[in-house]
Short mmCIF file of C-alpha atoms in Angstrom, two decimals:
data_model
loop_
_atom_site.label_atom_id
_atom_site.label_comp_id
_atom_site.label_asym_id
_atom_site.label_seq_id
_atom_site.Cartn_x
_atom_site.Cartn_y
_atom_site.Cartn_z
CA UNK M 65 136.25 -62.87 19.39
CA UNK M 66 134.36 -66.23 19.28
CA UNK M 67 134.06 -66.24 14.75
CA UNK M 68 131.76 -69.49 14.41
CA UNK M 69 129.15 -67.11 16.78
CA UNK M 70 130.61 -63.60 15.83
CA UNK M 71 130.51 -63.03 19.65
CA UNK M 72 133.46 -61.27 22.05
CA UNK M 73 134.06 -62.15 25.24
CA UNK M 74 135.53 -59.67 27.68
CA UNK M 75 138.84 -61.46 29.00
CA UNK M 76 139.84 -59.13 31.87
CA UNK M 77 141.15 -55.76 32.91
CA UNK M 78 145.02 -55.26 33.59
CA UNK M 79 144.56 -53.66 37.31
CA UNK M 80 141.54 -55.72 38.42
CA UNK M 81 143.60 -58.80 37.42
CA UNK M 82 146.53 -57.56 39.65
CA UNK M 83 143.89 -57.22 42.69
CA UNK M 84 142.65 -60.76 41.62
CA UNK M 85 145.97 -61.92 41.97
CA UNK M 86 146.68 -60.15 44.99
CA UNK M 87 149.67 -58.79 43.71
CA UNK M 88 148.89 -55.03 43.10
CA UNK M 89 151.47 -52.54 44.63
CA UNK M 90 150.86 -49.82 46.85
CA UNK M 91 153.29 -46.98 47.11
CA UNK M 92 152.80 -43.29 49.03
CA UNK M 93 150.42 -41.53 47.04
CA UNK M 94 148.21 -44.69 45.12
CA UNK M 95 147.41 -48.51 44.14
CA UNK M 96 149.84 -49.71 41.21
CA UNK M 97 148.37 -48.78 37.81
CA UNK M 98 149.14 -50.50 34.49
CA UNK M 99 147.30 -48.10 32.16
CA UNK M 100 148.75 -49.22 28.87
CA UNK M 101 149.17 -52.75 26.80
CA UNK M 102 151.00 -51.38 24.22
CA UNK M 103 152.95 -54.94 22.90
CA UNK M 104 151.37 -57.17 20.38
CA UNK M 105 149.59 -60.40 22.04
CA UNK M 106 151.50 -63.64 20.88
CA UNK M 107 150.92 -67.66 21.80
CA UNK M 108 153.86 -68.96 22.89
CA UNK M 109 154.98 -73.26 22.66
CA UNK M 110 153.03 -73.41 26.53
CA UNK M 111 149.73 -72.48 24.69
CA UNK M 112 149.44 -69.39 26.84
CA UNK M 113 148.97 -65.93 25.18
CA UNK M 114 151.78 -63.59 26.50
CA UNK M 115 152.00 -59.84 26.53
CA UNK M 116 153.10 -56.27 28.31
CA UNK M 117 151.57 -53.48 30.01
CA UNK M 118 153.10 -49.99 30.94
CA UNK M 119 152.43 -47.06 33.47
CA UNK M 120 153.16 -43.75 32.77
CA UNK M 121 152.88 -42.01 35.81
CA UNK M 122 155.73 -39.46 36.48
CA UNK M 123 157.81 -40.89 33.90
CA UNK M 124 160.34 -37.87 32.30
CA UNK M 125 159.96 -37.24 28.22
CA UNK M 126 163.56 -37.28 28.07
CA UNK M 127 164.09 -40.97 29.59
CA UNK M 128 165.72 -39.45 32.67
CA UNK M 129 163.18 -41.56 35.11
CA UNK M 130 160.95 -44.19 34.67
CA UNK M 131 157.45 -44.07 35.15
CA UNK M 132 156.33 -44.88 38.81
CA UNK M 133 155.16 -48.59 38.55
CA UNK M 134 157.02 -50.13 35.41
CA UNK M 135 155.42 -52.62 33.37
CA UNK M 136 154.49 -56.49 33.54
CA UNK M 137 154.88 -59.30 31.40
CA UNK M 138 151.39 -61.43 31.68
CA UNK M 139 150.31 -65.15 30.73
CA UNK M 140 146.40 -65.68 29.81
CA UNK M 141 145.55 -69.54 29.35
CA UNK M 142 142.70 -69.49 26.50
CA UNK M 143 141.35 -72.59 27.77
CA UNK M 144 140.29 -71.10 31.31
CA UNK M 145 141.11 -67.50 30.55
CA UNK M 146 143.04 -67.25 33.67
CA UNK M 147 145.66 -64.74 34.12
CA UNK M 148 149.34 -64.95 35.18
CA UNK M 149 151.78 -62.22 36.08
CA UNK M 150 154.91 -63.46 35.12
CA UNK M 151 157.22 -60.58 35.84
CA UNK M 152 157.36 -56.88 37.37
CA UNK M 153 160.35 -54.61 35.62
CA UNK M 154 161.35 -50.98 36.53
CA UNK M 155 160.45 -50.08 32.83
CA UNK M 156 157.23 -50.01 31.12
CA UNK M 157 157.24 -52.83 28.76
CA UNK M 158 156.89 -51.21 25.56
CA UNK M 159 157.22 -54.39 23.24
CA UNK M 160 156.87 -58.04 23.26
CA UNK M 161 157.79 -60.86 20.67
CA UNK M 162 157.42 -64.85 21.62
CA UNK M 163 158.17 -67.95 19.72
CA UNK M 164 158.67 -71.60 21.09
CA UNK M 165 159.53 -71.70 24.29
CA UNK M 166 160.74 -68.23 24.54
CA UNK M 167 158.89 -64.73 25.24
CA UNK M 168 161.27 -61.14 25.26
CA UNK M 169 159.63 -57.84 26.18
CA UNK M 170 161.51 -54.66 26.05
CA UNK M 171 161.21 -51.96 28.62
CA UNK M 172 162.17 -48.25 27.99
CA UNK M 173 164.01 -46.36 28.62
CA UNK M 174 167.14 -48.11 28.32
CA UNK M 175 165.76 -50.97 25.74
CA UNK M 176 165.95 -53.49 28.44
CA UNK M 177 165.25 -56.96 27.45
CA UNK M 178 163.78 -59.83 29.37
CA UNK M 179 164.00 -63.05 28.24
CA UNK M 180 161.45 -65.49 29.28
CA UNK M 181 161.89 -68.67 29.22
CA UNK M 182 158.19 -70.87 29.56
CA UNK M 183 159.86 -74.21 29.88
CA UNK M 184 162.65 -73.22 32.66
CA UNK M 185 160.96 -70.44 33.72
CA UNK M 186 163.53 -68.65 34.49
CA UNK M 187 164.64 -64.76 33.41
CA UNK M 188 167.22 -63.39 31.53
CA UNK M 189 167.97 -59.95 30.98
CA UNK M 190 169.94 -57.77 28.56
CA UNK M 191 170.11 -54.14 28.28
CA UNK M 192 170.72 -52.56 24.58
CA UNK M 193 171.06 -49.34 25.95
CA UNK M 194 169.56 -45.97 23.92
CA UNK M 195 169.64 -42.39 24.16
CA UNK M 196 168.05 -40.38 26.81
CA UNK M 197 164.52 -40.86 26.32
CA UNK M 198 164.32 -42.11 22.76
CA UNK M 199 162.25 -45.89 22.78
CA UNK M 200 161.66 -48.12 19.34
CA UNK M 201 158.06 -49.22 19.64
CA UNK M 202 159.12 -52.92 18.69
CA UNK M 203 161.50 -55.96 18.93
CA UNK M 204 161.20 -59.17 16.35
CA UNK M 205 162.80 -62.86 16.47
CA UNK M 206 163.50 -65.00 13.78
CA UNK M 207 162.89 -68.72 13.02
CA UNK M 208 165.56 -69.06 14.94
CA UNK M 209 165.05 -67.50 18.07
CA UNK M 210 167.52 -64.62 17.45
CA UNK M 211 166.10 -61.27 18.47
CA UNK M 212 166.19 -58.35 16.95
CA UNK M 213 166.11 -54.22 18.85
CA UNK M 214 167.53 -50.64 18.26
CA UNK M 215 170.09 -50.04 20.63
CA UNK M 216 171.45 -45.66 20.47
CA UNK M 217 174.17 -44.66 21.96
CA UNK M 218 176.98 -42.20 21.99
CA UNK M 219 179.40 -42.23 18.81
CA UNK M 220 183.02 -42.39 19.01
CA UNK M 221 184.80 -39.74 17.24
CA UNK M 222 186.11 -42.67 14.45
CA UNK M 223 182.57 -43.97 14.06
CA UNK M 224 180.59 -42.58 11.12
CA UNK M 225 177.50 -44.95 9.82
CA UNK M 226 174.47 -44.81 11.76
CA UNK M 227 175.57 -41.59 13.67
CA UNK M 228 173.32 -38.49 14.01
CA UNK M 229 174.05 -34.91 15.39
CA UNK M 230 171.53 -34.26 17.87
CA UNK M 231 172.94 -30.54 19.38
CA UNK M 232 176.28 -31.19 21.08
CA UNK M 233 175.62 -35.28 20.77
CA UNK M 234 176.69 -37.49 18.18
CA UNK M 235 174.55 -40.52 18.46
CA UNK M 236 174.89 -43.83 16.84
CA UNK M 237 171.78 -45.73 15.76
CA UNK M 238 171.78 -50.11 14.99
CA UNK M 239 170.20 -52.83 14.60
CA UNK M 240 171.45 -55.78 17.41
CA UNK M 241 171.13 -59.43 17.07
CA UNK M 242 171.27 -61.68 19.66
CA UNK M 243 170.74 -65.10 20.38
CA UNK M 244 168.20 -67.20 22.12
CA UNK M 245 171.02 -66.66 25.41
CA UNK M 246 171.02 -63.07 24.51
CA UNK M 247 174.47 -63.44 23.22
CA UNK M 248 174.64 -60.23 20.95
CA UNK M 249 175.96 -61.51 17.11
CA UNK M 250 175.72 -58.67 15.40
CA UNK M 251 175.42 -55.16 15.36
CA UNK M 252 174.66 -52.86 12.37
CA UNK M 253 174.63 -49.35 12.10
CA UNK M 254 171.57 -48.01 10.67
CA UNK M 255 171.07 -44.83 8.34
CA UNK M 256 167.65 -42.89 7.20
CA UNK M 257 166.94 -42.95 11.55
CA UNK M 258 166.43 -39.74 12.61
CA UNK M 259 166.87 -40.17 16.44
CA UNK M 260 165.45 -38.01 18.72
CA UNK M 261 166.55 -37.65 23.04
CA UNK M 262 162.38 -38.22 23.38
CA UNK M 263 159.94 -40.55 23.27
CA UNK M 264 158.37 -38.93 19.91
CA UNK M 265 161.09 -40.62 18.08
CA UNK M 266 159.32 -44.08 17.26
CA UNK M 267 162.30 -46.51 16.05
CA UNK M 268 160.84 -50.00 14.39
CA UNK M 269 157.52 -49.44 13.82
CA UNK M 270 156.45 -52.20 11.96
CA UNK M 271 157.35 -55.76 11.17
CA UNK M 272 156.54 -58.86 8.52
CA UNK M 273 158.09 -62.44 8.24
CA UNK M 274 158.08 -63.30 4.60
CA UNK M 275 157.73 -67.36 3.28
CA UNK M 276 161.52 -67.85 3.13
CA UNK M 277 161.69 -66.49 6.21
CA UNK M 278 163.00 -62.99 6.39
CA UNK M 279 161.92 -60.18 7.83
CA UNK M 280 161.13 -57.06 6.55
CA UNK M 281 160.81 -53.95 8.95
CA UNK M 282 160.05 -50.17 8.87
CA UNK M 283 161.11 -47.24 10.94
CA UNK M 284 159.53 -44.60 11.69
CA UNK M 285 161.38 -42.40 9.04
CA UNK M 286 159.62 -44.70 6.72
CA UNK M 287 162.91 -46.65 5.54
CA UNK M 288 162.32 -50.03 4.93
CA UNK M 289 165.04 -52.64 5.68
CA UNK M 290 165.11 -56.58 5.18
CA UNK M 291 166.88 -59.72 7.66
CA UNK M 292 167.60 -62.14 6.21
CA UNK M 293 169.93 -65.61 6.23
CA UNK M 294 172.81 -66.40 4.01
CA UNK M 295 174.71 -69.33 4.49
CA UNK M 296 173.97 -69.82 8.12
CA UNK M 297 174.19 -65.46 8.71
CA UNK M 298 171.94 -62.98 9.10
CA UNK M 299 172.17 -60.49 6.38
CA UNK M 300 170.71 -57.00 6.81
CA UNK M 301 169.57 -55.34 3.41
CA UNK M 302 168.17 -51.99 2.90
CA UNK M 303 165.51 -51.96 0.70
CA UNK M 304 164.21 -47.95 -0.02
CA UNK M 305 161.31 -46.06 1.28
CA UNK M 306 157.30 -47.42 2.39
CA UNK M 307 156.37 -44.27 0.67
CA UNK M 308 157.34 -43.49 -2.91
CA UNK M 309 158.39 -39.94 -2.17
CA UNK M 310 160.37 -40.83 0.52
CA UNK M 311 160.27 -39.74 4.44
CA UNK M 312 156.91 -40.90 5.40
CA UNK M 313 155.57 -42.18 9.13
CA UNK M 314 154.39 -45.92 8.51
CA UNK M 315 153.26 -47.63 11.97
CA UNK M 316 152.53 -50.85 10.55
CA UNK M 317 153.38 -53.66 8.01
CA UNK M 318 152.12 -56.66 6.36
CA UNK M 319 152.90 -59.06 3.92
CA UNK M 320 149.45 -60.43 2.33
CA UNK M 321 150.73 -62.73 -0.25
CA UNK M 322 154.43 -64.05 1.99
CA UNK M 323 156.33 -62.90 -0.69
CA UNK M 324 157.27 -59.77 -2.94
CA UNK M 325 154.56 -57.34 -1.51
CA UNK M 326 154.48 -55.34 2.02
CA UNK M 327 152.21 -52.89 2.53
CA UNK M 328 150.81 -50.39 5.21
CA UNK M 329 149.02 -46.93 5.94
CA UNK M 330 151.23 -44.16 5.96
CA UNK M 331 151.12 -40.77 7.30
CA UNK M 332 152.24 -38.79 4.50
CA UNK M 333 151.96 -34.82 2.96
CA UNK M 334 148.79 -35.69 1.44
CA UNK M 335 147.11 -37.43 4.46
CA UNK M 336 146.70 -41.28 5.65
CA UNK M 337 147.61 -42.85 2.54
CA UNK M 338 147.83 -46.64 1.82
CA UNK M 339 151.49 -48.00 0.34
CA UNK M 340 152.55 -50.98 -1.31
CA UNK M 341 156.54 -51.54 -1.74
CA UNK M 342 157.15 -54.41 -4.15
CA UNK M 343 160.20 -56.09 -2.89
CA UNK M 344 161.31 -57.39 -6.37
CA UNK M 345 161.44 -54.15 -8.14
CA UNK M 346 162.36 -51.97 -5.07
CA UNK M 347 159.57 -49.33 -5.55
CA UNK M 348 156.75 -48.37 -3.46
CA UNK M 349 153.24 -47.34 -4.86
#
């Protein structure tokens, strides 16, 4: 979208591009197909707009294989509108977060990360792990670089935050920081998840960097949690519930004003309802 002429300008289609590029795969049956960009779109210190696509083809519900092509990470220059494929990974790339020189995409299942680096150019990978086929929609990085994804795994019999019963499984849910070297700092457990073994468990949903610099994110239970630093440390807070009477889906999240006020559309009893939290008072209308 062009807004001085309130004109758009088509910019490309994900498989054409691959045949432009001459890098399109060709197994048995068919030619590679990337039939999803499900990541947000974000500029990173090169100037070039980065994001991920996804197949789906043959990929199992319950995360036991991957779909048949995987997912790219792409480049577009907005200057010439050229494309770039910058990497090819066994999982579709579900998510993708950039800032400065770095760009991380996430590829289920597994909650793989790839680690981009535009100046280098070199990868780096890291694998959070989760269970069976379960896949959080999103990953978010701080003003620091630090990055931020759900890892799931299987609870020790000691361990009892952040752990669900899912039939003869007792899973443990968190929230892992690492560093720009994908050095993991922290790792806390998270309650108010509600895991499932399948993809129709949706993990972060929805994310929001606030003025000072924290960030505020939703799952898709509707629980609403807050990052933020404290003397040099990332502090994770939890804040209540996007909808004021409680468990509510909420896919998205903004903060209009930086400060005090999130808000989002949430899939409640009553319908598609819109929800303000106010930070300050802990409450959601």
């Amino acid at each position: 979208l062009d807004p001085t002429t309130d004109t758009f300008e088509t910019l490309g289609l994900v498989n054409e591009q691959l045949d432009r590029l001459g890098v399109r795969r060709k197994f048995e049956r068919s030619a590679e197909t990337q039939v999803k960009i499900h990541s947000k779109i974000y500029q990173a210190a090169d100037g070039r707009m980065y994001f991920s696509s996804q197949d789906e083809r043959d990929e199992a519900y319950d995360g036991s294989q991957n779909a048949l092509y995987g997912g790219r990470i792409f480049a577009i220059d907005p200057n010439t509108n050229v494309w770039e494929s910058i990497h090819t990974a066994p999982e579709g790339l579900i998510a993708l977060v950039a800032r400065g020189r770095y760009v991380v995409s996430q590829g289920y299942f597994g909650h793989v990360l790839y680690r981009y680096d535009t100046l280098t150019k070199q990868m780096r990978t890291k694998k959070l792990g989760t269970y069976k086929g379960h896949a959080s929609r999103n990953i978010f990085m701080d003003g620091r670089g630090h990055i931020y994804g759900i890892r799931a795994r299987i609870a020790s019999s000691s361990e009892l935050e952040g752990v669900y019963e899912l039939g003869e499984d007792r899973v443990r849910v968190s929230l892992v920081e690492l560093d720009t070297q994908l050095n993991e700092v922290q790792d806390w457990p998270l309650s108010d998840y509600a895991p499932t073994g399948h993809t129709d468990s949706h993990g972060l949903t929805g994310f929001c960097e606030l003025r000072d610099g924290s960030i505020v994110f939703v799952t898709h239970t509707g629980a609403l949690w807050q990052v933020h630093q404290v003397d040099g440390k990332s502090q994770l807070d939890r804040l209540g519930w996007m909808h004021p009477e409680g468990t509510a889906y909420c896919a998205s999240l903004f903060a209009p004003y930086g400060d005090r006020f999130i808000c989002g559309f949430v899939n409640a009893k009553n319908g598609c309802e819109w929800s303000v939290f106010d930070i300050q008072e802990c409450r959601s209308v």
